[in-house]
Amino acid sequence: EPEVTQTPSHQVTQMGQEVILRCVPISNHLYFYWYRQILGQKVEFLVSFYNNEISEKSEIFDDQFSVERPDGSNFTLKIRSTKLEDSAMYFCASRERDRGLYSNQPQHFGDGTRLSIL
Amino acid sequence: KQEVTQIPAALSVPEGENLVLNCSFTDSAIYNLQWFRQDPGKGLTSLLLIQSSQREQTSGRLNASLDKSSGRSTLYIAASQPGDSATYLCAEETSGSRLTFGEGTQLTVNP
């Protein structure tokens, strides 16, 4: 069964450094998402992306964050200058488009990247 | 602001028991309600999605229901097995994009 693939599985970075988290969504999916889960807390929405632009972002997704779909397969999340509080598990998700303007298909998640900021 | 609450936070049952996990949401303008399973250190596995126009969805031993008027969803697991042990998350979708998650119910099925 097709799956969302995320790399690396674990990233350790010094505070203030830039980090790029990578995702390969399921191939025929057109909607892409990033979520994060701080240890012991709820999964939180960061951003959604469709048709090569951000369709929605949360209050967490400030100017330090950016997303990109550099080619036909990858979807990346960049954190420009990491902070200690950015330590979390970051999940990428994708979803198939329905025939209508809005998709009622489920979001499919990757296994996540554990980001540790020192 | 949407809030999603799951009760109980943890549940331990003997193998073979039928069980119900509860999810409450505050925003009645719901598009979809999605149930996930999360194993330790792993991602989220989609179990069932219920559209706002639907009342329930079934997959194997799992049955999820949705009551928009009361703001509740339940996940029923029949004949539980040790392999069902995991954290179960429900998530509400309202804006057509983001999922708002509950805290999860940690289920342990004892052999």
Tab-separated table of C-alpha atoms in Angstrom:
chain	number	residue	atom	x	y	z
A	1	GLU	CA	0.000	0.000	0.000
A	2	PRO	CA	1.336	3.470	-0.871
A	3	GLU	CA	2.631	5.460	2.064
A	4	VAL	CA	3.956	8.868	3.020
A	5	THR	CA	7.724	8.770	3.539
A	6	GLN	CA	9.613	11.162	5.809
A	7	THR	CA	13.340	11.710	6.189
A	8	PRO	CA	15.306	11.812	8.361
A	9	SER	CA	13.649	9.814	11.119
A	10	HIS	CA	15.619	11.757	13.732
A	11	GLN	CA	17.340	15.126	13.370
A	12	VAL	CA	19.517	16.717	16.042
A	13	THR	CA	20.357	20.381	15.512
A	14	GLN	CA	21.956	23.198	17.461
A	15	MET	CA	19.686	26.070	18.459
A	16	GLY	CA	19.741	28.823	15.872
A	17	GLN	CA	20.549	26.511	12.989
A	18	GLU	CA	18.327	25.975	9.982
A	19	VAL	CA	16.721	22.599	9.471
A	20	ILE	CA	14.851	21.080	6.522
A	21	LEU	CA	12.482	18.198	7.021
A	22	ARG	CA	11.603	16.169	3.947
A	23	CYS	CA	8.508	14.314	2.898
A	24	VAL	CA	7.482	12.281	-0.121
A	25	PRO	CA	3.666	12.264	-0.237
A	26	ILE	CA	1.640	9.504	-1.850
A	27	SER	CA	2.053	9.931	-5.583
A	28	ASN	CA	-1.476	10.822	-6.734
A	29	HIS	CA	-2.238	13.055	-3.755
A	30	LEU	CA	-2.636	16.783	-4.240
A	31	TYR	CA	-3.129	18.143	-0.718
A	32	PHE	CA	-0.171	18.266	1.655
A	33	TYR	CA	0.109	19.052	5.356
A	34	TRP	CA	2.571	19.453	8.205
A	35	TYR	CA	1.665	18.770	11.826
A	36	ARG	CA	3.763	18.560	14.951
A	37	GLN	CA	3.481	16.797	18.281
A	38	ILE	CA	5.452	18.041	21.253
A	39	LEU	CA	6.191	15.200	23.656
A	40	GLY	CA	3.145	14.420	25.767
A	41	GLN	CA	0.931	16.921	23.953
A	42	LYS	CA	-1.703	16.872	21.231
A	43	VAL	CA	-0.942	16.703	17.534
A	44	GLU	CA	-1.103	20.296	16.216
A	45	PHE	CA	-1.727	21.558	12.712
A	46	LEU	CA	0.969	23.736	11.152
A	47	VAL	CA	0.174	24.284	7.487
A	48	SER	CA	-1.699	22.964	4.472
A	49	PHE	CA	-0.549	23.275	0.855
A	50	TYR	CA	-2.441	22.889	-2.382
A	51	ASN	CA	-1.819	23.928	-5.959
A	52	ASN	CA	1.677	25.189	-5.121
A	53	GLU	CA	0.598	27.554	-2.400
A	54	ILE	CA	-0.279	27.619	1.269
A	55	SER	CA	-4.014	27.201	1.727
A	56	GLU	CA	-4.104	27.538	5.498
A	57	LYS	CA	-1.616	28.012	8.325
A	58	SER	CA	-1.859	28.044	12.090
A	59	GLU	CA	-0.620	30.641	14.543
A	60	ILE	CA	2.385	28.390	15.197
A	61	PHE	CA	3.510	28.730	11.577
A	62	ASP	CA	5.280	32.076	11.852
A	63	ASP	CA	7.977	33.655	9.670
A	64	GLN	CA	10.524	31.119	10.880
A	65	PHE	CA	8.697	28.386	8.992
A	66	SER	CA	8.344	27.842	5.263
A	67	VAL	CA	7.178	25.042	3.013
A	68	GLU	CA	8.112	24.149	-0.508
A	69	ARG	CA	7.349	21.596	-3.152
A	70	PRO	CA	10.610	21.814	-5.091
A	71	ASP	CA	9.740	19.095	-7.592
A	72	GLY	CA	6.948	16.688	-8.427
A	73	SER	CA	7.570	14.387	-5.493
A	74	ASN	CA	9.055	16.164	-2.460
A	75	PHE	CA	7.393	18.420	0.091
A	76	THR	CA	9.658	20.162	2.600
A	77	LEU	CA	9.316	22.070	5.844
A	78	LYS	CA	12.097	24.522	6.671
A	79	ILE	CA	12.659	26.061	10.070
A	80	ARG	CA	14.992	28.998	9.590
A	81	SER	CA	16.447	29.573	13.062
A	82	THR	CA	15.495	26.787	15.407
A	83	LYS	CA	14.527	27.319	19.041
A	84	LEU	CA	14.483	24.874	21.931
A	85	GLU	CA	10.681	24.859	21.812
A	86	ASP	CA	10.740	23.591	18.222
A	87	SER	CA	11.737	20.185	19.567
A	88	ALA	CA	8.891	17.873	18.577
A	89	MET	CA	7.825	15.084	16.254
A	90	TYR	CA	6.925	16.554	12.878
A	91	PHE	CA	4.429	14.699	10.725
A	92	CYS	CA	3.772	15.129	7.038
A	93	ALA	CA	0.382	14.119	5.630
A	94	SER	CA	-1.190	13.982	2.207
A	95	ARG	CA	-4.612	13.440	0.811
A	96	GLU	CA	-6.205	12.579	-2.477
A	97	ARG	CA	-8.441	15.027	-4.261
A	98	ASP	CA	-12.134	14.294	-4.636
A	99	ARG	CA	-14.131	15.241	-7.685
A	100	GLY	CA	-15.464	18.368	-5.989
A	101	LEU	CA	-13.599	21.430	-4.806
A	102	TYR	CA	-13.184	19.973	-1.335
A	103	SER	CA	-11.730	16.568	-0.497
A	104	ASN	CA	-13.507	14.113	1.775
A	105	GLN	CA	-10.670	11.641	1.522
A	106	PRO	CA	-8.694	10.747	4.663
A	107	GLN	CA	-5.369	12.373	5.434
A	108	HIS	CA	-2.537	9.830	5.415
A	109	PHE	CA	0.413	10.428	7.718
A	110	GLY	CA	4.086	9.528	7.592
A	111	ASP	CA	6.035	8.070	10.509
A	112	GLY	CA	7.389	11.484	11.414
A	113	THR	CA	10.750	13.160	11.988
A	114	ARG	CA	11.833	13.572	15.578
A	115	LEU	CA	13.523	16.981	15.805
A	116	SER	CA	15.743	17.591	18.818
A	117	ILE	CA	17.116	21.092	19.349
A	118	LEU	CA	20.133	21.359	21.657
B	1	LYS	CA	-11.651	27.874	18.740
B	2	GLN	CA	-12.254	24.169	18.114
B	3	GLU	CA	-11.751	21.814	21.036
B	4	VAL	CA	-11.671	18.036	20.828
B	5	THR	CA	-11.818	15.950	23.991
B	6	GLN	CA	-11.353	12.220	24.361
B	7	ILE	CA	-12.528	10.098	27.261
B	8	PRO	CA	-11.130	8.024	28.850
B	9	ALA	CA	-7.462	9.013	28.724
B	10	ALA	CA	-6.473	5.403	29.287
B	11	LEU	CA	-8.282	2.096	29.168
B	12	SER	CA	-7.161	-1.427	30.025
B	13	VAL	CA	-9.337	-4.396	29.064
B	14	PRO	CA	-9.006	-8.170	28.824
B	15	GLU	CA	-8.713	-9.731	25.387
B	16	GLY	CA	-12.042	-10.418	23.705
B	17	GLU	CA	-13.925	-7.550	25.306
B	18	ASN	CA	-15.963	-5.083	23.231
B	19	LEU	CA	-15.140	-1.466	24.016
B	20	VAL	CA	-16.125	2.097	23.187
B	21	LEU	CA	-13.877	5.141	22.927
B	22	ASN	CA	-15.456	8.574	23.121
B	23	CYS	CA	-14.688	11.820	21.353
B	24	SER	CA	-16.391	15.197	21.862
B	25	PHE	CA	-15.998	18.256	19.666
B	26	THR	CA	-17.245	21.809	20.071
B	27	ASP	CA	-17.563	23.067	16.512
B	28	SER	CA	-20.839	21.912	14.909
B	29	ALA	CA	-19.670	23.098	11.464
B	30	ILE	CA	-17.833	19.860	11.014
B	31	TYR	CA	-16.745	18.550	7.597
B	32	ASN	CA	-15.249	15.225	8.630
B	33	LEU	CA	-14.333	13.278	11.737
B	34	GLN	CA	-11.327	11.012	11.398
B	35	TRP	CA	-10.111	8.297	13.766
B	36	PHE	CA	-6.435	7.322	13.913
B	37	ARG	CA	-4.285	4.797	15.654
B	38	GLN	CA	-0.792	5.745	16.907
B	39	ASP	CA	1.727	3.149	17.995
B	40	PRO	CA	4.639	4.287	20.241
B	41	GLY	CA	7.235	6.258	18.274
B	42	LYS	CA	5.252	5.872	15.071
B	43	GLY	CA	3.054	7.949	12.836
B	44	LEU	CA	-0.715	8.048	12.680
B	45	THR	CA	-2.592	5.314	10.865
B	46	SER	CA	-5.975	6.360	9.502
B	47	LEU	CA	-8.723	4.005	10.650
B	48	LEU	CA	-12.022	5.574	9.626
B	49	LEU	CA	-13.320	8.857	8.249
B	50	ILE	CA	-16.938	9.901	8.731
B	51	GLN	CA	-18.278	12.705	6.584
B	52	SER	CA	-20.655	15.200	8.172
B	53	SER	CA	-23.535	13.780	6.136
B	54	GLN	CA	-22.917	10.266	7.449
B	55	ARG	CA	-23.875	8.664	10.746
B	56	GLU	CA	-21.371	5.837	10.884
B	57	GLN	CA	-18.583	3.980	9.132
B	58	THR	CA	-17.394	0.406	9.570
B	59	SER	CA	-14.137	-1.354	8.835
B	60	GLY	CA	-13.706	-4.910	10.050
B	61	ARG	CA	-14.054	-4.957	13.842
B	62	LEU	CA	-14.200	-1.156	14.013
B	63	ASN	CA	-17.328	0.968	13.890
B	64	ALA	CA	-17.307	4.738	14.228
B	65	SER	CA	-20.399	6.868	14.714
B	66	LEU	CA	-20.993	10.592	14.426
B	67	ASP	CA	-23.689	12.680	16.115
B	68	LYS	CA	-23.314	16.296	15.001
B	69	SER	CA	-26.127	17.601	17.159
B	70	SER	CA	-24.506	16.424	20.376
B	71	GLY	CA	-20.938	16.977	19.164
B	72	ARG	CA	-19.906	13.381	19.764
B	73	SER	CA	-18.249	10.505	18.001
B	74	THR	CA	-17.588	6.999	19.264
B	75	LEU	CA	-15.221	4.300	18.117
B	76	TYR	CA	-16.459	0.804	18.875
B	77	ILE	CA	-13.926	-2.030	18.810
B	78	ALA	CA	-15.387	-5.528	18.794
B	79	ALA	CA	-13.633	-8.585	20.206
B	80	SER	CA	-10.479	-6.690	21.189
B	81	GLN	CA	-7.062	-8.284	20.655
B	82	PRO	CA	-3.621	-7.533	22.166
B	83	GLY	CA	-2.605	-6.148	18.755
B	84	ASP	CA	-5.221	-3.413	19.204
B	85	SER	CA	-3.100	-1.906	21.987
B	86	ALA	CA	-2.201	1.634	20.887
B	87	THR	CA	-3.253	5.243	21.348
B	88	TYR	CA	-6.443	6.127	19.485
B	89	LEU	CA	-6.878	9.695	18.309
B	90	CYS	CA	-9.917	11.430	16.920
B	91	ALA	CA	-9.624	14.573	14.829
B	92	GLU	CA	-12.214	17.048	13.649
B	93	GLU	CA	-11.981	18.834	10.326
B	94	THR	CA	-13.995	22.035	10.031
B	95	SER	CA	-12.255	24.541	7.807
B	96	GLY	CA	-11.759	22.135	4.980
B	97	SER	CA	-8.095	21.815	5.705
B	98	ARG	CA	-6.763	21.462	9.211
B	99	LEU	CA	-7.419	18.575	11.582
B	100	THR	CA	-7.930	19.419	15.263
B	101	PHE	CA	-6.885	16.478	17.410
B	102	GLY	CA	-7.940	15.198	20.796
B	103	GLU	CA	-5.435	14.067	23.414
B	104	GLY	CA	-6.041	10.408	22.613
B	105	THR	CA	-7.091	7.308	24.515
B	106	GLN	CA	-4.286	4.897	25.378
B	107	LEU	CA	-5.716	1.392	25.018
B	108	THR	CA	-4.119	-1.720	26.498
B	109	VAL	CA	-5.628	-5.106	25.675
B	110	ASN	CA	-4.339	-7.775	28.028
B	111	PRO	CA	-3.963	-11.356	26.821
